[in-house]
Structures are given as C-alpha cells and as structure tokens.
Tab-separated table of C-alpha atoms and ligand atoms in Angstrom:
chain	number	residue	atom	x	y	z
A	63	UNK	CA	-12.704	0.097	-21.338
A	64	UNK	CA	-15.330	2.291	-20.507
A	65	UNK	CA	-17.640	-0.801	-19.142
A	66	UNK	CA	-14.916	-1.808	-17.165
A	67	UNK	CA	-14.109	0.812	-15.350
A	68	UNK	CA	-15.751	1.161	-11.462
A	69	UNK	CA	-15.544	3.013	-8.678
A	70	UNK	CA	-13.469	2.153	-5.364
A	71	UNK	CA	-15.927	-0.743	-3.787
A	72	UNK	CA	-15.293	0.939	-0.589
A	73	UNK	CA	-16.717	3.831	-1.282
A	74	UNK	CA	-19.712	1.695	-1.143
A	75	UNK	CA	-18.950	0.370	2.318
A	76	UNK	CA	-17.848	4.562	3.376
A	77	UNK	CA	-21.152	5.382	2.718
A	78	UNK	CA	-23.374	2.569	4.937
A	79	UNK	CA	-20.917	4.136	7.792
A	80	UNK	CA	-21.774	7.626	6.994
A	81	UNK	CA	-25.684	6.524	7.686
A	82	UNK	CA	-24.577	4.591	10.766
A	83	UNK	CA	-22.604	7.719	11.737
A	84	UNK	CA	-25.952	9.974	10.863
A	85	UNK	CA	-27.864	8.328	12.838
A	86	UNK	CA	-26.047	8.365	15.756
A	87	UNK	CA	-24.074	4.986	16.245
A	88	UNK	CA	-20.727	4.761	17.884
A	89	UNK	CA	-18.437	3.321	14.798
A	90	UNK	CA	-14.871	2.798	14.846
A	91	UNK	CA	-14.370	2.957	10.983
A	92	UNK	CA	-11.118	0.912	10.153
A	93	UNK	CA	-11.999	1.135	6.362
A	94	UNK	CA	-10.379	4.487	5.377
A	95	UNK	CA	-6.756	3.726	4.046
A	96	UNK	CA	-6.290	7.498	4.604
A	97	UNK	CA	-4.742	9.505	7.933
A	98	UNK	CA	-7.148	11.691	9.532
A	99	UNK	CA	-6.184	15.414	9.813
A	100	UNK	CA	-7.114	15.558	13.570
A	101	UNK	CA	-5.590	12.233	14.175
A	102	UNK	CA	-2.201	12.305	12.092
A	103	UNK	CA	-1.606	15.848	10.612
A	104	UNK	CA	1.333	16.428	8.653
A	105	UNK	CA	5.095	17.554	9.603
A	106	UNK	CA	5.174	20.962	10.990
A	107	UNK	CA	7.776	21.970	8.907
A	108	UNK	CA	6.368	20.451	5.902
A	109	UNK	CA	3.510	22.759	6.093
A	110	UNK	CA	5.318	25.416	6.585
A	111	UNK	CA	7.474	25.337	3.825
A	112	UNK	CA	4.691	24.539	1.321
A	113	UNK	CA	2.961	27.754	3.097
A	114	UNK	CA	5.915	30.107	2.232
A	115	UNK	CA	6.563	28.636	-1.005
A	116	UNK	CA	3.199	29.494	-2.021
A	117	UNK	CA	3.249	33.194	-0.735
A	118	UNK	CA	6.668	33.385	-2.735
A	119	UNK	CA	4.346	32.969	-5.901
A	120	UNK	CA	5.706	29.521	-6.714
A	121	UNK	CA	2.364	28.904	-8.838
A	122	UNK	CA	3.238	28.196	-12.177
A	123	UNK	CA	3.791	25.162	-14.070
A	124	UNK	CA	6.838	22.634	-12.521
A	125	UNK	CA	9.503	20.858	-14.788
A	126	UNK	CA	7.839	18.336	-16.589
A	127	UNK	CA	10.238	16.053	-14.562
A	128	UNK	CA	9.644	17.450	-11.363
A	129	UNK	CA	11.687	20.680	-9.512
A	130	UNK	CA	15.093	20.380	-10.173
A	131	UNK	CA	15.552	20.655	-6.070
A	132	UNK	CA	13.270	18.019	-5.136
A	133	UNK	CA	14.465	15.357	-7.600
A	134	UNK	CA	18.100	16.096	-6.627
A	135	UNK	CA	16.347	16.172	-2.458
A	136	UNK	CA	14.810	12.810	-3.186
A	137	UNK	CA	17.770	11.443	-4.765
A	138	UNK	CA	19.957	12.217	-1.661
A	139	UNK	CA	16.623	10.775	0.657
A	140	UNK	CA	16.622	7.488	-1.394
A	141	UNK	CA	20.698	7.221	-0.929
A	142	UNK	CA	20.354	7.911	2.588
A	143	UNK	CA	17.867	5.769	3.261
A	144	UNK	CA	18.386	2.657	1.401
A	145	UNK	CA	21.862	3.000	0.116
A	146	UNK	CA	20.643	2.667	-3.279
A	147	UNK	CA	22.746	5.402	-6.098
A	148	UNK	CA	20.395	6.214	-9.118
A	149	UNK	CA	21.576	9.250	-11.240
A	150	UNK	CA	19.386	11.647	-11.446
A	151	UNK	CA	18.092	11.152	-14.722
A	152	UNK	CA	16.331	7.877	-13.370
A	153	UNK	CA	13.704	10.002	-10.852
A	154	UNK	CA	10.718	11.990	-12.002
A	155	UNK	CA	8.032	13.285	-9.774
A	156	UNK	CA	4.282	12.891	-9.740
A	157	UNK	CA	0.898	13.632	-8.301
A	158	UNK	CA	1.485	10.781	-5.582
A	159	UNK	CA	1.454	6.995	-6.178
A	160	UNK	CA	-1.384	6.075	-8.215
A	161	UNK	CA	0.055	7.971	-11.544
A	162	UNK	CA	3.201	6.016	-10.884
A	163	UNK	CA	1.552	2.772	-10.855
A	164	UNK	CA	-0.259	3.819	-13.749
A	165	UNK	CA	2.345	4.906	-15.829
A	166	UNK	CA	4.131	1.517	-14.834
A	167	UNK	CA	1.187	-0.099	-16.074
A	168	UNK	CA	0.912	1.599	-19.192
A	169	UNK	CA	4.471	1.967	-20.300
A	170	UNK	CA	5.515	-1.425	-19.503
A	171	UNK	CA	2.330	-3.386	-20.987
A	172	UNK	CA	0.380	-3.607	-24.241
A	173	UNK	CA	-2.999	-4.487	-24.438
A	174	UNK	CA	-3.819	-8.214	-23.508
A	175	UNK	CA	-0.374	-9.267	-22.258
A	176	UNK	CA	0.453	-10.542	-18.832
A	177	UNK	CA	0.600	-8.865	-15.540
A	178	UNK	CA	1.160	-11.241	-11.895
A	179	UNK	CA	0.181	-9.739	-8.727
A	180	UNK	CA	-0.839	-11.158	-5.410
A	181	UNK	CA	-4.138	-11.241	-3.418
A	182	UNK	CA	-5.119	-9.631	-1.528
A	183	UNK	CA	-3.278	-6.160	-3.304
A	184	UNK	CA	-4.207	-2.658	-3.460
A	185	UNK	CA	-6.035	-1.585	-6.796
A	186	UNK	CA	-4.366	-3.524	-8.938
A	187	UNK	CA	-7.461	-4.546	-10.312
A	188	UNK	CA	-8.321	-1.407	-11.614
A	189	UNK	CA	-5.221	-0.480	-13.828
A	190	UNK	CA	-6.117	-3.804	-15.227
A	191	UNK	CA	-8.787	-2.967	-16.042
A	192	UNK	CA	-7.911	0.579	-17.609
A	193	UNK	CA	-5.157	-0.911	-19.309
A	194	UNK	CA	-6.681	-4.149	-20.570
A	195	UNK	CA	-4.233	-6.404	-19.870
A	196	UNK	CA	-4.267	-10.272	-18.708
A	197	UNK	CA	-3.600	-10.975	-15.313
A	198	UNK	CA	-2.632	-13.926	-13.123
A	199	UNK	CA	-3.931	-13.208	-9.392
A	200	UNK	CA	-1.681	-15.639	-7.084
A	201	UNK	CA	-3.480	-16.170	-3.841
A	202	UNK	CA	-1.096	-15.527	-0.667
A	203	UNK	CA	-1.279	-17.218	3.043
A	204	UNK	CA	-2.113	-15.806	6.344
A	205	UNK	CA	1.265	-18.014	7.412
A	206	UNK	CA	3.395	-15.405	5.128
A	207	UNK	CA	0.988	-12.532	6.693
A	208	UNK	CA	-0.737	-12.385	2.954
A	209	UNK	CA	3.020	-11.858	1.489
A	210	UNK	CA	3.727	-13.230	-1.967
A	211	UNK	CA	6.899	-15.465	-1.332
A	212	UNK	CA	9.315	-16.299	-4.674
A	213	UNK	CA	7.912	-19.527	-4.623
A	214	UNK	CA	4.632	-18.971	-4.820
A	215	UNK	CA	4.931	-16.243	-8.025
A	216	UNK	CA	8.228	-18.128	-10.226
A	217	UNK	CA	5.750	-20.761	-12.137
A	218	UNK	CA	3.741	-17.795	-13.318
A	219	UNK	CA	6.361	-15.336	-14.433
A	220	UNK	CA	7.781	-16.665	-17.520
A	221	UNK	CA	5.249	-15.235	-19.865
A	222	UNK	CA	4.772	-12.300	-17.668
A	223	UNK	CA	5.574	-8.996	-18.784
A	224	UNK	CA	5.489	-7.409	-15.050
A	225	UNK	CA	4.953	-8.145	-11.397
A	226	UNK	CA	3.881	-5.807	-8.736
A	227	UNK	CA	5.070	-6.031	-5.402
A	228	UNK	CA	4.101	-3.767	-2.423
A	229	UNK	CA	5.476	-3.837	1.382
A	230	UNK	CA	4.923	-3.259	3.538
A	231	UNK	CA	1.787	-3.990	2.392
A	232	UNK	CA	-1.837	-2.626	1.585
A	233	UNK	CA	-4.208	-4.574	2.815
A	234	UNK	CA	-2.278	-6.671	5.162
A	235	UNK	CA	0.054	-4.904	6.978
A	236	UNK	CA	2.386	-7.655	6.212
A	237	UNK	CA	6.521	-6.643	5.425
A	238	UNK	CA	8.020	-8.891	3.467
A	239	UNK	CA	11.409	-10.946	4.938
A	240	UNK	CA	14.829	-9.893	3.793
A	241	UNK	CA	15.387	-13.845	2.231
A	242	UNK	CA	12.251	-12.799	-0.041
A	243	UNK	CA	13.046	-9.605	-1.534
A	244	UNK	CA	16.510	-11.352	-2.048
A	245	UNK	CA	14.774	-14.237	-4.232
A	246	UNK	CA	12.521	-11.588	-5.789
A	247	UNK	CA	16.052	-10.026	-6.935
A	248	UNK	CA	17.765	-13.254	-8.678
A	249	UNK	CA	14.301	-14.507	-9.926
A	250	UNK	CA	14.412	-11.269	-12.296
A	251	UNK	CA	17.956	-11.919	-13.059
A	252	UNK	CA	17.274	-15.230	-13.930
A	253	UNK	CA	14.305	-15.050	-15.853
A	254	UNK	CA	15.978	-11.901	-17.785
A	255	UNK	CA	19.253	-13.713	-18.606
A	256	UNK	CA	16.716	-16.801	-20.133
A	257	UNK	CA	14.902	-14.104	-22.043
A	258	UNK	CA	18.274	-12.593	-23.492
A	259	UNK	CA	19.060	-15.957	-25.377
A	260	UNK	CA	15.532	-15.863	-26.710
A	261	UNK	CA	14.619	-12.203	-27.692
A	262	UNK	CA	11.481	-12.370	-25.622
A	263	UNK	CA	10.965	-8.675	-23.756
A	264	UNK	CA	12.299	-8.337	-20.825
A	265	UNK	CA	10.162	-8.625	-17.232
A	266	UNK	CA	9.722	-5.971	-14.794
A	267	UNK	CA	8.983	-5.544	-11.423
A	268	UNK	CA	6.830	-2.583	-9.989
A	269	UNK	CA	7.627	-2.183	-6.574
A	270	UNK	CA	5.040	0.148	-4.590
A	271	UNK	CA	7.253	1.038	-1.177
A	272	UNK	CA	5.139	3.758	-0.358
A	273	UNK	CA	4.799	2.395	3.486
A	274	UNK	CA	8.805	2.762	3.399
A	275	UNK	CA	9.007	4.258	6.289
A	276	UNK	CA	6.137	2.554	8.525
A	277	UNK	CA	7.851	-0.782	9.827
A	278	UNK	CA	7.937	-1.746	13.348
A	279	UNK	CA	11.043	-2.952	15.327
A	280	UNK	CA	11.971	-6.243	14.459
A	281	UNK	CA	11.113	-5.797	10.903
A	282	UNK	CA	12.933	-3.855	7.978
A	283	UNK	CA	12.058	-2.828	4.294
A	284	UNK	CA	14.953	-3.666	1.809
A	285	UNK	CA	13.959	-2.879	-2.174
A	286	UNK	CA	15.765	-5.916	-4.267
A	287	UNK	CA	17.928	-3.266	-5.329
A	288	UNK	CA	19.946	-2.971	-2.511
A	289	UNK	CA	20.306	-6.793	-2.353
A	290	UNK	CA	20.817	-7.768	-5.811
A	291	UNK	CA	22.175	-4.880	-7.671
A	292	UNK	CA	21.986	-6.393	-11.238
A	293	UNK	CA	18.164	-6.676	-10.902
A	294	UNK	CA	18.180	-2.851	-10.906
A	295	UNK	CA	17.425	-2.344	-14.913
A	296	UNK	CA	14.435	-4.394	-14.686
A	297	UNK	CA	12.822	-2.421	-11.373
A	298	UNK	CA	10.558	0.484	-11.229
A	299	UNK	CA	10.309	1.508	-7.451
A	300	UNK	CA	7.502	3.680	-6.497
A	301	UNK	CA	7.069	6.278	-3.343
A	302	UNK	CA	5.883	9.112	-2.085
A	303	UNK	CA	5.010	11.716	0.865
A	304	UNK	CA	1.158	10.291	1.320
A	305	UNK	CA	1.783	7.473	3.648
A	306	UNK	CA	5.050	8.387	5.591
A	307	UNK	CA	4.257	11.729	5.984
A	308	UNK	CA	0.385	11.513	6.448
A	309	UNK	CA	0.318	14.415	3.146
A	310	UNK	CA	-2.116	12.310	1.088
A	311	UNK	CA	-3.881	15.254	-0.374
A	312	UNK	CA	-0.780	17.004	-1.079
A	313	UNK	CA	-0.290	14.552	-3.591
A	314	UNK	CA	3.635	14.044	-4.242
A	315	UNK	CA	4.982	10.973	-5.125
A	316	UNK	CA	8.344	9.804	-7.372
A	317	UNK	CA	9.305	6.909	-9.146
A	318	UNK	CA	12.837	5.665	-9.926
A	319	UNK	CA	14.011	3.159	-12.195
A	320	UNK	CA	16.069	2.877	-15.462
A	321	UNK	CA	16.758	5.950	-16.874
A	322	UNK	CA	14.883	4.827	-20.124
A	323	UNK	CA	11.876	4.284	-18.743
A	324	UNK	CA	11.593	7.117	-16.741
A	325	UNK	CA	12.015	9.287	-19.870
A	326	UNK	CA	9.008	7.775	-21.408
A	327	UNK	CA	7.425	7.905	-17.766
A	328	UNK	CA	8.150	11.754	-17.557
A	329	UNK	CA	6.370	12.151	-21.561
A	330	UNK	CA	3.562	10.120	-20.727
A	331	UNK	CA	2.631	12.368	-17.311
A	332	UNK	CA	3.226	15.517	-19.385
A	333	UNK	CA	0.369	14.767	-21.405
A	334	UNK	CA	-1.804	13.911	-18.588
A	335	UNK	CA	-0.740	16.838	-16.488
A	336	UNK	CA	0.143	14.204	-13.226
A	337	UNK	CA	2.450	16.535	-11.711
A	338	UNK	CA	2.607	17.341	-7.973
A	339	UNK	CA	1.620	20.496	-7.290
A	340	UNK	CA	4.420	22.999	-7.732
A	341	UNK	CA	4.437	24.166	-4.062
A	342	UNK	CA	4.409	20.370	-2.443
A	343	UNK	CA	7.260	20.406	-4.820
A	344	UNK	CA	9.271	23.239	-3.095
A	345	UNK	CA	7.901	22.565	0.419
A	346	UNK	CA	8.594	18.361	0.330
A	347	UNK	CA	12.299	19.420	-1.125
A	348	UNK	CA	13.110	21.074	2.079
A	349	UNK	CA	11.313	18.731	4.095
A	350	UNK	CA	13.242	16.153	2.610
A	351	UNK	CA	16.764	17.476	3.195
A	352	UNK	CA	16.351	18.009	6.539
A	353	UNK	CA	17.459	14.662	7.886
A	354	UNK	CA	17.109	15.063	11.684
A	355	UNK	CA	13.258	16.310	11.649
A	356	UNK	CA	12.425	13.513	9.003
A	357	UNK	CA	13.891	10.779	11.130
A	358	UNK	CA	12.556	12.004	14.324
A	359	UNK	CA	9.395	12.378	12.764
A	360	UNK	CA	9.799	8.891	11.465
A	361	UNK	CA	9.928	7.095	14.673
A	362	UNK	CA	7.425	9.109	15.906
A	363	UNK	CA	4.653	8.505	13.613
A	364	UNK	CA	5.803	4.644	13.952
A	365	UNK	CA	5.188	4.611	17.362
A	366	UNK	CA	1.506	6.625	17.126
A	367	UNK	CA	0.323	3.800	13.952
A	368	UNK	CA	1.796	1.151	16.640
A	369	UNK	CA	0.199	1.924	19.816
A	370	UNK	CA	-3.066	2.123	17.600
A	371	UNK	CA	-2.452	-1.530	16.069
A	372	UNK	CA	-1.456	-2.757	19.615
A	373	UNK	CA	-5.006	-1.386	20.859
A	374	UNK	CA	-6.499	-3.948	18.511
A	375	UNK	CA	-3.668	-6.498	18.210
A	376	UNK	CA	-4.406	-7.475	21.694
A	377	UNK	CA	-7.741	-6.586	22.362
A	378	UNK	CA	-8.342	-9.036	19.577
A	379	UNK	CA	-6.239	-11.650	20.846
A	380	UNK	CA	-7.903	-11.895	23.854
A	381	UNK	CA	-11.347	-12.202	22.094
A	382	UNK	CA	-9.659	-15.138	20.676
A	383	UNK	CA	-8.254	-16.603	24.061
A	384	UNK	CA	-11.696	-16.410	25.047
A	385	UNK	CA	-12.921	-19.153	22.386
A	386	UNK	CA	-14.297	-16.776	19.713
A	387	UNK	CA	-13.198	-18.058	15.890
A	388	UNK	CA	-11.090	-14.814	15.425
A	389	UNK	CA	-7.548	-14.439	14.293
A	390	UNK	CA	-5.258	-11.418	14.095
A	391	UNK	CA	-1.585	-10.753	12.533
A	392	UNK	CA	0.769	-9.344	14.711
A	393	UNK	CA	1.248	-5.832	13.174
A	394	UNK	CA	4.564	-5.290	11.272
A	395	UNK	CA	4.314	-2.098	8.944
A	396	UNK	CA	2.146	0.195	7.305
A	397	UNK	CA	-1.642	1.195	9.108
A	398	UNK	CA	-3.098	-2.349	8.836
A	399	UNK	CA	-3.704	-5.339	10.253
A	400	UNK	CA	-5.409	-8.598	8.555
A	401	UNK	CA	-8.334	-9.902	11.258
A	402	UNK	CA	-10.295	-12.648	10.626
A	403	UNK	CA	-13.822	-12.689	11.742
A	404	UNK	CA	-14.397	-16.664	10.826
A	405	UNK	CA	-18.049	-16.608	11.050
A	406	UNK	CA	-19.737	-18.444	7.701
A	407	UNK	CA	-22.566	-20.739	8.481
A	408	UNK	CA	-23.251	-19.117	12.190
A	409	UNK	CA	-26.440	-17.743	13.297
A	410	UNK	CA	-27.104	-14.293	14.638
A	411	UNK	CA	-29.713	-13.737	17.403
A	412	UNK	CA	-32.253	-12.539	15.266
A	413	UNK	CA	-31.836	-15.780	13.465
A	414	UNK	CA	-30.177	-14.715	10.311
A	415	UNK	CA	-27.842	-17.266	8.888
A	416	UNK	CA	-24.156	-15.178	7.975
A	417	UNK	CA	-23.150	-16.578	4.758
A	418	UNK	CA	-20.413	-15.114	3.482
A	419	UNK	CA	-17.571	-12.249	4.108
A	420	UNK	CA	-20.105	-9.134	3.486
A	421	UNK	CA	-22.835	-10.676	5.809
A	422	UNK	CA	-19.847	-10.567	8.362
A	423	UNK	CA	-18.945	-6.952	7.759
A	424	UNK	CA	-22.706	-6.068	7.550
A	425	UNK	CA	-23.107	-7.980	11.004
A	426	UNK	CA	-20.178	-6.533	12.595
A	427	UNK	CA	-20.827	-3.141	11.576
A	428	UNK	CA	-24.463	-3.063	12.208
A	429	UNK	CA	-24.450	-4.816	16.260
A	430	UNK	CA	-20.739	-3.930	16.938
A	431	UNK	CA	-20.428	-0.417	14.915
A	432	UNK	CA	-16.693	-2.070	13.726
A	433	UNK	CA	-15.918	-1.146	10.792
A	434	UNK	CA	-13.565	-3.506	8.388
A	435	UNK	CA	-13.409	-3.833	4.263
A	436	UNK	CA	-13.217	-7.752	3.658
A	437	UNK	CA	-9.980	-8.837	1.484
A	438	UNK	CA	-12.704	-9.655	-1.344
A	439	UNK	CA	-12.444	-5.540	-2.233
A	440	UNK	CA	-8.391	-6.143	-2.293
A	441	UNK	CA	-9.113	-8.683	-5.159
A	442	UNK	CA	-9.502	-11.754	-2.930
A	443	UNK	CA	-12.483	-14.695	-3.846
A	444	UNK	CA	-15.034	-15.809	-1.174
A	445	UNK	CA	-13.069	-19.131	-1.379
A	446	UNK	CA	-9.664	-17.448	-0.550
A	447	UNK	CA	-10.591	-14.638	1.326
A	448	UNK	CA	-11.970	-17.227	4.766
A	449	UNK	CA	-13.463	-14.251	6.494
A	450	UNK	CA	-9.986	-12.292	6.292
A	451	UNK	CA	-10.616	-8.156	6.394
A	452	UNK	CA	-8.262	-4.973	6.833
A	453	UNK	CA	-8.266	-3.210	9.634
A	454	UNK	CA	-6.639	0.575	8.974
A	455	UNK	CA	-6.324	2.928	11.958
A	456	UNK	CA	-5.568	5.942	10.364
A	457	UNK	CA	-8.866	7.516	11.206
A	458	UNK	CA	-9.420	6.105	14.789
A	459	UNK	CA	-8.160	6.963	17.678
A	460	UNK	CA	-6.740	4.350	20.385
A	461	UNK	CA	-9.430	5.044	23.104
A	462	UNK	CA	-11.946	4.554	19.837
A	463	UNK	CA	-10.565	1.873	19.521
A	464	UNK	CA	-10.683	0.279	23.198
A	465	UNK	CA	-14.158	1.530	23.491
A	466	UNK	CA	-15.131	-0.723	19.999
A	467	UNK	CA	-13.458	-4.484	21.217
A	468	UNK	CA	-16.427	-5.036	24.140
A	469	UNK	CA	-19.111	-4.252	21.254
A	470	UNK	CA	-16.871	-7.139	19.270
A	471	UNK	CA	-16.676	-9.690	21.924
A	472	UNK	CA	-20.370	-8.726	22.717
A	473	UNK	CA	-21.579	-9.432	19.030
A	474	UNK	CA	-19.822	-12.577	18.713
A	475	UNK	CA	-21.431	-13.814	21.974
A	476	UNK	CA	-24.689	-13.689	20.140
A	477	UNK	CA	-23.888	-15.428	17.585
A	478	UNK	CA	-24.316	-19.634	17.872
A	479	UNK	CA	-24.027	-22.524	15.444
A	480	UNK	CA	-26.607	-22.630	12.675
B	731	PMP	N1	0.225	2.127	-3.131
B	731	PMP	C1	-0.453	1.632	-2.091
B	731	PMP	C2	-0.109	0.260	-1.638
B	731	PMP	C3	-1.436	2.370	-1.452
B	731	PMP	O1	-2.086	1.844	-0.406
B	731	PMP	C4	-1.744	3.662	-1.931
B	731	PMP	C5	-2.829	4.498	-1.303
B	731	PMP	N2	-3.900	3.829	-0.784
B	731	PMP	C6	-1.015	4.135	-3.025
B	731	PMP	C7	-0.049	3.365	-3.592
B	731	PMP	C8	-1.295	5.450	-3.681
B	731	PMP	O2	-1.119	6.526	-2.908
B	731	PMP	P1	-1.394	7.991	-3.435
B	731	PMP	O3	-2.478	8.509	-2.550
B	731	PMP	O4	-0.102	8.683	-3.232
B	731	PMP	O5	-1.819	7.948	-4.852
C-alpha cells in the first residue's frame, strides 16, 4: 500500500506556478480547488462564534460523534434544506470531507472488491489506492458536462460493491439533472431488490454534495433521497462547511446515512482521531441555525463564484468565435469550469510540436501565465481527456481574470498547424 500511495499531482503543477510567480510573471492560477482568504473569507458570524467558543475554553476532546448541538444543528440544516428526515443517530461529524469519503471507502469495501466511479472525479483514485480495492473508471461526455448519466454506470454495477457520485461536481463544474439523480435512485433499488433474492451484499452509493450550496439559477441539487425515498438505506451522503462556506481549513464536515453504518463510521474515526476541531464544532452549530445569514450568505457567495466563471465563460467564448479550437461549459455549480484547449499536433512559434494535454498546460502557462490542471490529474487518459482541463476561480480575482484572456487569445495566435 505503501508503493501506492502519492502525493496530490497538482502539487506538482502548484509548484512550476510558484517559480513562474518568483520570478515575476503575471499568472492567473485556476489550479487551486481552494478559496483564497483575501478573495472569499469566511462568514462573519462564523468566525466569530468559533472566536468566542474558543475563549470560553471549549478545547477539549468533542463527542466521538460530533457536539451534541451541531449534529442536532445539521440535522435541522439538512431538513431545511433538502427536505430529507434522518434521526439523529444517522449523522456523525468529521474533520471535513476527505475522512468521510474515506471512511465510506473503508467501511463499505474489502480489499480487492469493486468500486465504479466516473472520470474525470476528485481523488477517487487515491482511496483506491489506500484501500486496495478494484475499480471500474467509466469515462463521461462533455455533452452531459462530464456527468455520469444512469446509463452510462448500470452495466457496471452489478458486481459493484459502491459507486461514488459528486455534484455538483469537482473537476467539471457540471450539476447533475433532476431525471438523473432520479434513475440513480431506482437503479439502487433495483439492483438491491435483485441482490435480496440472491444473498449477494448489498450496493451503496457515496454521494459527495459538498458543492450543495454552489448552483447557479437554472440549475438545482436534489440527493436521490429526496426523490426516491426507499434508496435511502443504501446512501451515504457526504458534506461539509469547506466549500459552501469557504472554511476549508476549519475542517468540518458530516456524513449521514443508515444509522448502522454511521455507528461503525463514528468507531472507525475514533481511532483515527478525524474529528473537527471542537471549536468549528460550537462555532458551525450556531452558524448553522441561523437560517437568514446562511441563506443570504448563500446567494451571495453564488453570485461572487458566478461573476468570476462569467469572466472566463465568455471571455473564452469569444476566443472561440474568433476561430481558435477552444471550448468552454457554461458554468452551473461549484468553482469550476471544464475548458478545452484542443491543441495536439500544433506547433508553437519556437517550433515545438505540443503533443499531448501537459505540453498544453506547460504552453499555456509558460506564454499565457494561465494556469489550468488537465482532467488527466482527475483520473482521465490522454485518449479521453481531448485537451479537457479545470478551471477553479477560487484564488483569482475577476479583473485577474480579464487581464489573463488577451495573453490566451495571444498564445493561441502563435500557434499554427504542424
Ligand atoms: N469532495 C470534493 C468533490 C472535493 O472537491 C473536496 C475538496 N477538494 C472534498 C470532497 C473534500 O473537502 P475537505 O477539504 O472538506 O476534505
């Protein structure tokens, strides 16, 4: 396992823009999936009540489950939001998302079984890899905006043991359609009724929602939950404060699920010591129940991602209109966009030949100081990925932004046909 196990890949690409940066280049770096502090701070209130829960002394260890008040506080947030009424026993809280997928991972699985997820998705490769399972990686198309669709998943889940889903989604931005989520919901019904008859273990679906609250008009997130209530035993939903409240080194997440597997979910943590920090705890339980900042804050931070996307949404779009082999999705949730930069086999005016997705970056980086991380690090193959990359403005700011699509244009202009 040891062997396996590697570092983030864009770390890697982090540090070429650090030098880049160093030296004195205007970048626009759209690799960080991350908010930046001067960009997108948190709530207010948020840090206030983490502030005066920590000069009340609240220091010591939390529940093993999480503090009483913010389980109940996320409870109520999840009912409120999504309509969906777990008892309390089915929530536990956590050091943010990853040790939810984790635990998902590691509960759910034993060594060498099955696990489908889509490409491009967010780490998924990794607790793979720590957990040694099998996996089937299903390839997804720019016409679903990189969104798995029922279709494309059912022939591969029937000696699956779990599926992850995540939208809106990391890398693509992409949220997936009501009708989806729907078929998601009787495909687990299905498959679980079939397995009932035949004493086979049951499938699960992990379903990372941790851009919840990021989705632009015209779009909505539903959890499969809400639409087909008797898939609930077989989901594990996971969420958290680090995307929809920019707090992703407060790390505070939750999961919710069957009560049974969040028991084992709330052992397994305890020995690793994954709890959120006692507090975030306090602090995110008042956040929480104050419904009229956290939904004013909601559309707000919605409309600063947007205006950001838009920046580059268009900007691109007119790169295209003026006959340059881009492509761009129109944004719909989270703090990415897919772009396509669909330059293999053109020639750059120093004469260098771009062969593949990371001479692109390289190239775009380098002349245009645009900064991207190609769908290969999201789990995607030269062959599928066709010079698709995510975008993330969490970092940048829009007139960073405005002052990056000339360079683009600019650097495309120099390149010709090999
Ligand atoms: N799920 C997705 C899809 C993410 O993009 C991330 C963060 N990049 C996480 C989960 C984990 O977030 P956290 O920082 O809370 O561990």
């Amino acid at each position: 396992m040891a062997n396996a196990m590697r570092a983030s890949s864009i770390l890697t690409i982090a540090n070429d823009i650090r030098e880049l940066i160093a030296a004195g280049a205007d970048v626009a770096n759209l690799t960080v999936g991350d908010f930046a502090p001067d960009q997108f701070p948190i709530p207010e209130r948020l840090r206030d009540s983490i502030q005066a829960s920590l000069q009340r002394g609240q220091t010591n260890y939390p529940p093993p489950a999480g503090n009483p008040e913010l389980r109940q506080a996320v409870r109520d947030y999840v009912k409120r939001t999504q309509g969906m009424d777990y008892p309390l026993e089915c929530f536990t809280i956590l050091g943010g998302g990853r040790p939810a997928l984790y635990a998902t991972y590691r509960l759910i699985m034993d060594p060498g079984e099955l696990v489908v997820f889509p490409v491009p998705s967010w780490n998924n490769t990794n607790y793979r890899d720590v957990c040694q399972v099998r996996t089937k990686m299903v390839p997804c198309r720019a016409e679903d905006s990189f969104q798995p669709t029922a279709d494309l998943l059912r022939p591969h889940l029937r000696d699956a043991r779990l599926f992850v889903l995540n939208t809106p989604q990391n890398p693509s931005g992409g949220v997936m359609p009501k009708s989806e989520v729907e078929a998601f919901g009787h495909l687990l019904v299905e498959e679980n009724e079939r397995r009932k008859t035949t004493g086979e273990k049951p499938l699960y679906l992990l379903y990372d929602q941790i851009y919840r609250s990021i989705v632009f008009p015209g779009y909505q997130h539903y959890s499969p939950v809400q639409l087909v209530p008797e898939c609930a035993p077989y989901v594990i939903h996971s969420d958290g404060i680090s995307k929809g409240y920019c707090a992703t080194g407060l790390r505070c997440g939750w999961i919710f699920g069957p009560a049974a597997f969040t028991r084992k979910a709330i052992a397994l943590l305890t020995h690793i010591g994954a709890w959120a920090p006692k507090p975030v705890q306090v602090g995110t339980a008042e956040w929480l129940n104050n419904q009229p900042a956290v939904d004013e804050w909601d559309q707000n931070l919605i409309s600063r991602v947007r205006n950001r996307l838009d920046v580059l949404y268009k900007g691109m779009q007119q790169i295209r209109d003026a006959g340059h082999p881009v492509d761009i999705i129109e944004p719909q949730g989270a703090i990415y966009l897919s772009v396509r930069f669909n330059l293999v086999g053109r020639k750059t005016a120093a004469g260098t030949v771009l062969n593949n997705n990371e001479d692109i970056r390289k190239y775009l980086l380098t002349e245009a100081g645009f900064a991207l991380v190609p769908f290969k690090a999201f789990g995607a193959t030269d062959a599928d990925d066709q010079g698709w990359s995510r975008a993330s403005v969490g970092a940048v700011s829009s007139e960073e932004l405005q002052r990056a699509l000339p360079r683009v244009q600019q650097a495309l202009a120099d390149t010709s046909p090999a």
